[in-house]
Short mmCIF file of C-alpha atoms in Angstrom, two decimals:
data_model
loop_
_atom_site.label_atom_id
_atom_site.label_comp_id
_atom_site.label_asym_id
_atom_site.label_seq_id
_atom_site.Cartn_x
_atom_site.Cartn_y
_atom_site.Cartn_z
CA MET Q 1 92.83 122.70 93.37
CA GLN Q 2 90.44 120.55 95.39
CA PRO Q 3 91.80 119.07 98.66
CA ARG Q 4 92.82 115.46 98.24
CA ILE Q 5 90.48 112.83 99.64
CA PRO Q 6 91.85 111.01 102.76
CA LEU Q 7 92.33 107.30 102.07
CA TYR Q 8 93.04 104.45 104.51
CA VAL Q 9 94.10 100.88 103.68
CA LEU Q 10 92.82 98.12 106.00
CA THR Q 11 94.62 94.81 105.77
CA GLY Q 12 95.21 91.66 107.81
CA PHE Q 13 95.30 87.90 107.36
CA LEU Q 14 92.24 85.68 107.00
CA GLY Q 15 90.17 85.70 110.20
CA SER Q 16 92.01 88.65 111.70
CA GLY Q 17 88.82 90.68 112.14
CA LYS Q 18 89.09 93.22 109.30
CA THR Q 19 85.43 93.11 108.26
CA THR Q 20 84.22 93.17 111.88
CA LEU Q 21 86.36 96.23 112.52
CA LEU Q 22 85.16 97.88 109.31
CA ASN Q 23 81.52 97.25 110.14
CA GLN Q 24 82.00 98.81 113.56
CA LEU Q 25 84.04 101.71 112.21
CA VAL Q 26 81.47 102.86 109.63
CA LYS Q 27 78.81 102.92 112.36
CA THR Q 28 80.65 105.71 114.17
CA PRO Q 29 79.50 109.23 113.26
CA GLU Q 30 83.03 110.20 112.27
CA PHE Q 31 83.38 107.43 109.65
CA ALA Q 32 79.73 107.07 108.61
CA ASN Q 33 80.31 109.15 105.47
CA SER Q 34 83.09 106.89 104.18
CA LEU Q 35 83.20 105.10 100.85
CA VAL Q 36 84.40 101.51 101.25
CA ILE Q 37 86.24 99.60 98.52
CA ILE Q 38 86.52 95.85 98.94
CA ASN Q 39 89.63 94.90 96.98
CA GLU Q 40 89.02 91.18 96.62
CA LEU Q 41 87.05 88.51 94.79
CA GLY Q 42 83.77 87.32 96.21
CA SER Q 43 81.20 88.99 98.41
CA THR Q 44 81.87 90.55 101.77
CA SER Q 45 79.17 91.10 104.38
CA LEU Q 46 79.35 94.79 105.14
CA ASP Q 47 76.46 96.87 106.42
CA HIS Q 48 77.32 100.13 104.70
CA LEU Q 49 75.60 102.06 101.90
CA LEU Q 50 78.58 103.48 100.04
CA MET Q 51 80.46 100.36 98.99
CA THR Q 52 82.03 99.10 95.79
CA HIS Q 53 84.32 96.26 94.75
CA SER Q 54 87.52 96.18 92.74
CA GLN Q 55 88.70 92.79 91.57
CA GLU Q 56 92.10 91.17 91.77
CA GLU Q 57 93.73 91.04 88.36
CA GLN Q 58 96.78 89.80 86.57
CA VAL Q 59 100.39 90.39 87.47
CA VAL Q 60 102.10 92.40 84.74
CA GLU Q 61 105.84 91.95 84.33
CA LEU Q 62 107.61 95.22 83.65
CA ALA Q 63 110.28 95.59 80.98
CA SER Q 64 112.95 95.36 83.66
CA GLY Q 65 111.58 91.96 84.73
CA CYS Q 66 110.48 93.38 88.07
CA ILE Q 67 107.05 92.21 89.24
CA CYS Q 68 107.10 93.94 92.61
CA CYS Q 69 104.66 96.54 91.22
CA THR Q 70 101.68 94.32 90.49
CA ILE Q 71 99.50 96.43 88.22
CA ARG Q 72 96.03 96.80 89.68
CA SER Q 73 94.25 98.59 86.85
CA ASP Q 74 90.83 97.71 88.21
CA LEU Q 75 91.59 99.42 91.52
CA SER Q 76 92.89 102.48 89.66
CA LYS Q 77 89.72 102.63 87.56
CA THR Q 78 87.55 102.22 90.67
CA LEU Q 79 89.32 105.08 92.45
CA ARG Q 80 89.02 107.34 89.41
CA ASP Q 81 85.33 106.49 88.88
CA ILE Q 82 83.93 106.72 92.40
CA VAL Q 83 84.23 110.51 92.52
CA TRP Q 84 81.48 110.80 89.89
CA ARG Q 85 79.69 107.48 90.52
CA PHE Q 86 78.97 108.48 94.12
CA ALA Q 87 78.09 112.10 93.42
CA ARG Q 88 74.91 114.16 93.41
CA GLN Q 89 74.58 117.47 91.64
CA GLY Q 90 78.30 117.45 91.00
CA ARG Q 91 79.29 116.91 94.64
CA LYS Q 92 80.82 113.70 95.98
CA GLN Q 93 78.83 111.96 98.70
CA PHE Q 94 81.73 110.81 100.89
CA ASP Q 95 84.47 112.37 103.02
CA ARG Q 96 87.06 109.59 102.93
CA VAL Q 97 87.83 106.21 101.35
CA LEU Q 98 88.54 102.92 103.15
CA ILE Q 99 90.10 100.07 101.15
CA GLU Q 100 89.82 96.58 102.62
CA THR Q 101 92.27 94.14 101.00
CA THR Q 102 91.85 90.40 100.77
CA GLY Q 103 93.28 88.44 103.70
CA LEU Q 104 95.75 86.62 101.45
CA ALA Q 105 97.03 89.77 99.78
CA ASN Q 106 100.37 91.45 100.03
CA PRO Q 107 99.17 95.08 100.35
CA THR Q 108 102.25 96.54 98.67
CA PRO Q 109 100.73 96.59 95.14
CA VAL Q 110 97.79 98.60 96.49
CA LEU Q 111 100.26 101.14 97.88
CA HIS Q 112 102.02 101.20 94.51
CA THR Q 113 98.74 102.03 92.80
CA LEU Q 114 98.20 104.96 95.15
CA MET Q 115 101.75 106.26 94.73
CA ALA Q 116 102.52 105.55 91.07
CA ASP Q 117 99.35 106.67 89.28
CA PRO Q 118 99.55 110.49 89.00
CA LYS Q 119 95.79 110.88 88.60
CA ILE Q 120 95.19 108.84 91.75
CA ALA Q 121 97.90 110.69 93.69
CA ASP Q 122 96.35 114.02 92.69
CA GLN Q 123 92.92 112.96 93.99
CA TYR Q 124 93.75 110.93 97.11
CA ARG Q 125 96.08 111.29 100.06
CA LEU Q 126 97.13 108.01 101.65
CA GLN Q 127 96.73 108.59 105.38
CA GLY Q 128 98.01 105.22 106.54
CA VAL Q 129 97.83 101.42 106.57
CA VAL Q 130 95.92 99.64 109.36
CA THR Q 131 96.75 95.95 109.87
CA CYS Q 132 94.65 93.62 112.03
CA VAL Q 133 96.45 90.82 113.88
CA ASP Q 134 94.47 88.03 115.54
CA SER Q 135 95.63 87.71 119.17
CA VAL Q 136 94.76 84.00 119.28
CA ASN Q 137 96.39 82.80 116.06
CA GLY Q 138 98.55 85.80 115.27
CA LEU Q 139 101.93 84.41 116.32
CA SER Q 140 101.51 81.18 114.38
CA THR Q 141 100.08 83.02 111.37
CA LEU Q 142 103.02 85.41 111.30
CA LYS Q 143 105.44 82.49 111.49
CA GLU Q 144 103.77 80.44 108.76
CA HIS Q 145 102.56 82.99 106.20
CA SER Q 146 104.73 85.50 104.38
CA GLU Q 147 101.63 87.53 103.45
CA ALA Q 148 100.89 88.12 107.13
CA ARG Q 149 104.46 89.25 107.77
CA GLN Q 150 104.32 91.69 104.86
CA GLN Q 151 100.95 93.02 106.07
CA ALA Q 152 102.51 93.74 109.44
CA ALA Q 153 105.68 95.17 107.90
CA VAL Q 154 103.92 97.95 105.94
CA ALA Q 155 101.50 98.97 108.71
CA ASP Q 156 101.29 102.40 110.29
CA LEU Q 157 98.89 101.05 112.94
CA VAL Q 158 98.62 97.42 114.08
CA LEU Q 159 95.35 96.53 115.82
CA LEU Q 160 95.35 93.43 118.04
CA THR Q 161 91.95 91.76 117.81
CA LYS Q 162 90.31 89.03 119.92
CA GLN Q 163 92.18 89.97 123.10
CA ASP Q 164 88.99 89.15 125.03
CA LEU Q 165 89.29 85.43 124.20
CA PRO Q 166 90.92 83.19 126.84
CA GLN Q 167 93.32 81.67 124.29
CA ALA Q 168 94.74 85.06 123.31
CA HIS Q 169 98.47 85.65 123.54
CA SER Q 170 99.50 88.56 125.73
CA VAL Q 171 99.84 92.04 124.29
CA ALA Q 172 103.46 92.06 125.44
CA ASP Q 173 104.32 88.87 123.51
CA LEU Q 174 102.53 90.02 120.37
CA THR Q 175 104.13 93.44 120.49
CA ALA Q 176 107.58 91.93 121.05
CA ALA Q 177 107.11 89.66 118.03
CA LEU Q 178 105.84 92.47 115.80
CA ARG Q 179 108.47 95.04 116.70
CA PRO Q 180 111.37 93.51 114.69
CA LEU Q 181 109.09 93.38 111.64
CA ASN Q 182 108.02 96.98 111.99
CA PRO Q 183 109.29 99.45 114.59
CA LEU Q 184 107.44 102.27 112.79
CA ALA Q 185 103.93 101.09 113.62
CA GLN Q 186 101.85 101.93 116.65
CA VAL Q 187 100.30 98.85 118.32
CA ALA Q 188 96.85 99.13 119.91
CA LEU Q 189 93.85 96.99 120.86
CA ALA Q 190 90.57 96.52 119.01
CA GLU Q 191 88.17 95.66 121.84
CA GLN Q 192 85.17 93.58 120.70
CA GLY Q 193 86.13 94.36 117.12
CA LEU Q 194 86.21 98.11 117.65
CA ALA Q 195 89.32 100.23 118.02
CA ASP Q 196 89.51 103.77 119.24
CA TRP Q 197 88.42 105.46 116.00
CA THR Q 198 90.64 108.46 116.70
CA LEU Q 199 93.74 106.26 116.27
CA ILE Q 200 92.67 105.63 112.69
CA GLU Q 201 91.36 109.11 111.95
CA GLN Q 202 94.60 110.68 113.18
CA LEU Q 203 96.82 108.50 111.01
CA ASP Q 204 99.07 110.73 108.97
CA HIS Q 205 102.17 108.62 108.49
CA ALA Q 206 102.28 107.87 104.79
CA GLU Q 207 103.40 111.15 103.26
CA PRO Q 208 105.80 113.62 104.86
CA VAL Q 209 104.37 116.44 102.71
CA GLN Q 210 101.50 118.32 104.38
CA SER Q 211 101.72 116.06 107.44
CA ASP Q 212 100.46 117.33 110.79
CA THR Q 213 102.36 114.59 112.63
CA PRO Q 214 105.44 115.79 114.59
CA LEU Q 215 108.57 114.75 112.76
CA GLN Q 216 109.96 112.48 115.47
CA SER Q 217 106.60 110.71 115.81
CA TRP Q 218 106.36 110.34 112.04
CA LEU Q 219 109.65 108.43 111.93
CA ARG Q 220 109.40 106.55 115.27
CA PHE Q 221 113.15 106.09 115.16
CA THR Q 222 114.61 103.31 117.31
CA PRO Q 223 118.41 103.35 117.76
CA LEU Q 224 120.16 100.07 117.01
CA ALA Q 225 121.22 99.61 120.61
CA ASP Q 226 117.59 99.75 121.73
CA GLU Q 227 116.21 97.18 119.31
CA PRO Q 228 114.65 94.27 121.21
CA GLN Q 229 116.27 90.87 121.52
CA LEU Q 230 113.61 88.19 121.20
CA THR Q 231 113.38 84.81 122.84
CA PRO Q 232 113.47 81.92 120.30
CA GLU Q 233 109.73 81.20 120.56
CA LEU Q 234 108.92 84.72 119.39
CA GLN Q 235 111.25 84.71 116.40
CA LEU Q 236 109.26 85.03 113.18
CA ASN Q 237 111.97 85.02 110.54
CA ALA Q 238 112.82 81.34 110.24
CA HIS Q 239 110.94 80.68 107.01
CA GLY Q 240 113.17 82.01 104.24
CA ASP Q 241 111.76 85.51 103.68
CA ALA Q 242 113.31 87.18 106.70
CA ILE Q 243 111.66 90.54 107.25
CA GLN Q 244 113.75 92.73 109.49
CA ALA Q 245 113.89 96.39 110.49
CA TYR Q 246 117.15 98.32 110.69
CA SER Q 247 117.90 101.86 111.79
CA PHE Q 248 120.96 104.07 111.29
CA GLU Q 249 122.12 107.51 112.38
CA LEU Q 250 124.64 109.76 110.60
CA ALA Q 251 126.17 112.70 112.44
CA GLU Q 252 127.71 114.42 109.41
CA PRO Q 253 125.65 116.38 106.84
CA ILE Q 254 125.11 114.60 103.52
CA THR Q 255 125.65 116.10 100.08
CA MET Q 256 122.70 115.90 97.69
CA HIS Q 257 124.96 114.34 95.05
CA LYS Q 258 125.98 111.48 97.35
CA PHE Q 259 122.39 110.92 98.44
CA GLU Q 260 121.15 110.63 94.86
CA LEU Q 261 123.94 108.22 93.89
CA TRP Q 262 123.35 106.14 97.00
CA LEU Q 263 119.58 105.91 96.59
CA ASN Q 264 119.79 105.03 92.89
CA GLU Q 265 122.27 102.23 93.58
CA LEU Q 266 120.29 100.88 96.54
CA LEU Q 267 117.02 100.81 94.60
CA THR Q 268 118.67 99.21 91.57
CA LEU Q 269 120.21 96.43 93.65
CA LYS Q 270 117.58 95.88 96.35
CA GLY Q 271 114.44 97.83 95.41
CA PRO Q 272 111.96 94.92 95.54
CA ASP Q 273 113.22 93.92 98.99
CA LEU Q 274 112.94 97.39 100.54
CA LEU Q 275 109.42 96.94 101.86
CA ARG Q 276 109.43 100.38 103.41
CA MET Q 277 111.91 103.13 104.11
CA LYS Q 278 111.61 106.40 106.02
CA ALA Q 279 114.34 108.92 106.63
CA ILE Q 280 115.02 112.39 108.04
CA LEU Q 281 118.18 113.63 106.35
CA HIS Q 282 120.53 116.54 107.01
CA ILE Q 283 121.38 117.69 103.48
CA GLN Q 284 124.14 120.25 103.10
CA GLY Q 285 122.95 123.74 102.16
CA PHE Q 286 119.36 123.49 103.43
CA PRO Q 287 117.99 125.11 106.61
CA GLY Q 288 115.73 122.18 107.49
CA PRO Q 289 115.79 118.41 107.00
CA MET Q 290 114.79 116.49 103.89
CA VAL Q 291 112.12 113.91 104.66
CA ILE Q 292 111.61 110.86 102.43
CA HIS Q 293 109.33 107.83 102.44
CA GLY Q 294 109.29 104.93 99.99
CA VAL Q 295 107.71 101.54 99.37
CA GLN Q 296 110.12 99.28 97.45
CA HIS Q 297 111.42 101.45 94.58
CA LEU Q 298 108.60 104.02 94.63
CA PHE Q 299 109.00 107.15 96.75
CA HIS Q 300 106.76 110.03 97.64
CA PRO Q 301 108.24 113.38 96.53
CA ALA Q 302 110.96 114.45 98.95
CA ALA Q 303 109.92 117.21 101.32
CA PHE Q 304 112.26 119.92 102.62
CA LEU Q 305 111.13 121.38 105.92
CA THR Q 306 111.88 125.03 106.60
CA GLN Q 307 113.56 124.32 109.93
CA TRP Q 308 114.60 121.51 112.28
CA PRO Q 309 112.08 120.72 115.03
CA ASN Q 310 114.79 120.57 117.72
CA ALA Q 311 118.54 120.75 118.27
CA ASP Q 312 119.16 117.23 116.92
CA ARG Q 313 120.62 117.56 113.41
CA GLN Q 314 121.55 113.92 112.84
CA SER Q 315 120.25 112.07 109.82
CA LYS Q 316 118.05 109.11 110.78
CA LEU Q 317 117.10 106.24 108.47
CA VAL Q 318 114.73 103.34 109.14
CA PHE Q 319 114.44 100.39 106.75
CA ILE Q 320 111.97 97.51 106.74
CA THR Q 321 113.51 94.87 104.49
CA ARG Q 322 113.13 91.36 103.18
CA ASN Q 323 116.21 89.13 102.85
CA ILE Q 324 118.68 92.00 103.28
CA SER Q 325 121.41 91.57 105.87
CA ARG Q 326 122.34 94.27 108.35
CA GLU Q 327 125.91 94.10 107.07
CA LEU Q 328 124.87 94.86 103.49
CA LEU Q 329 122.72 97.82 104.50
CA GLU Q 330 125.35 99.16 106.87
CA HIS Q 331 127.94 98.99 104.10
CA SER Q 332 125.52 100.80 101.78
CA VAL Q 333 124.79 103.59 104.29
CA GLN Q 334 128.54 104.21 104.64
CA MET Q 335 128.43 105.63 101.11
CA LEU Q 336 126.62 108.67 102.53
CA ARG Q 337 129.44 109.61 104.86
CA PRO Q 338 131.98 112.32 103.85
#
């Protein structure tokens, strides 16, 4: 079986500097042999030879009535076709794929495409989501636009752009505002539109299977007591779609039966509002932890590690949610206890 092709998703609100970053990134030797997919309508100015477009298309309502998995058939077709479209003598002409989403897009449907289509999942390995946040307008954009909050919530790496401008908010203020939306993401600077390319190349946070990232770094667990308390001017959740991160620890081992019942009930009741979930779980009868990662009601296959990385055997769960109270989640997690 051929190794899967590394794939990165680049997102961020209008004017956040995505295309500038992408133009700079593909000029580096390490990313020069990338194929770039622009997942939006209209033309984008990008100085790169291997580039194609996939268009936005209709929302398809599933039989259950759920529309959280917007079907992006054009993106699926593009990903299936590029392996032969950009090939010579039977060999593909690129090492990795970069997808740039439209600035007004919720990136979750793109992630669904990568996770739910078996043919795509067999060919590509999602390495991570990079979200650009404009340091000048970022705080107001996050407050006023739900798309921007969702872009930040699903990120593995947040890049703060335009820090060189005099009107830029401080890194400390931006980081403090972003942390409640997403404690899982690393926050770094993109100086003059260019980030340290190694931060992107080393992303390996989407799938626990075959990951080279140390387990504790993969989860970036933050105990509840350590979650930041924000001043009112940095609060971003006052506009009706409150995105919030919660974390829980369980000292006792969990039975597989209880875990399956719990997860099925949680996804049935709140699947569309679970923007992202990661967990390291101590399951009874296994020598190492079970590691899971999901976006809404779609999950990567659970991975069982052969051993624990250290003496800590507690289960750790991190949720990034929309319109779910801490009390409801805490009550749900209690179902896992003996």
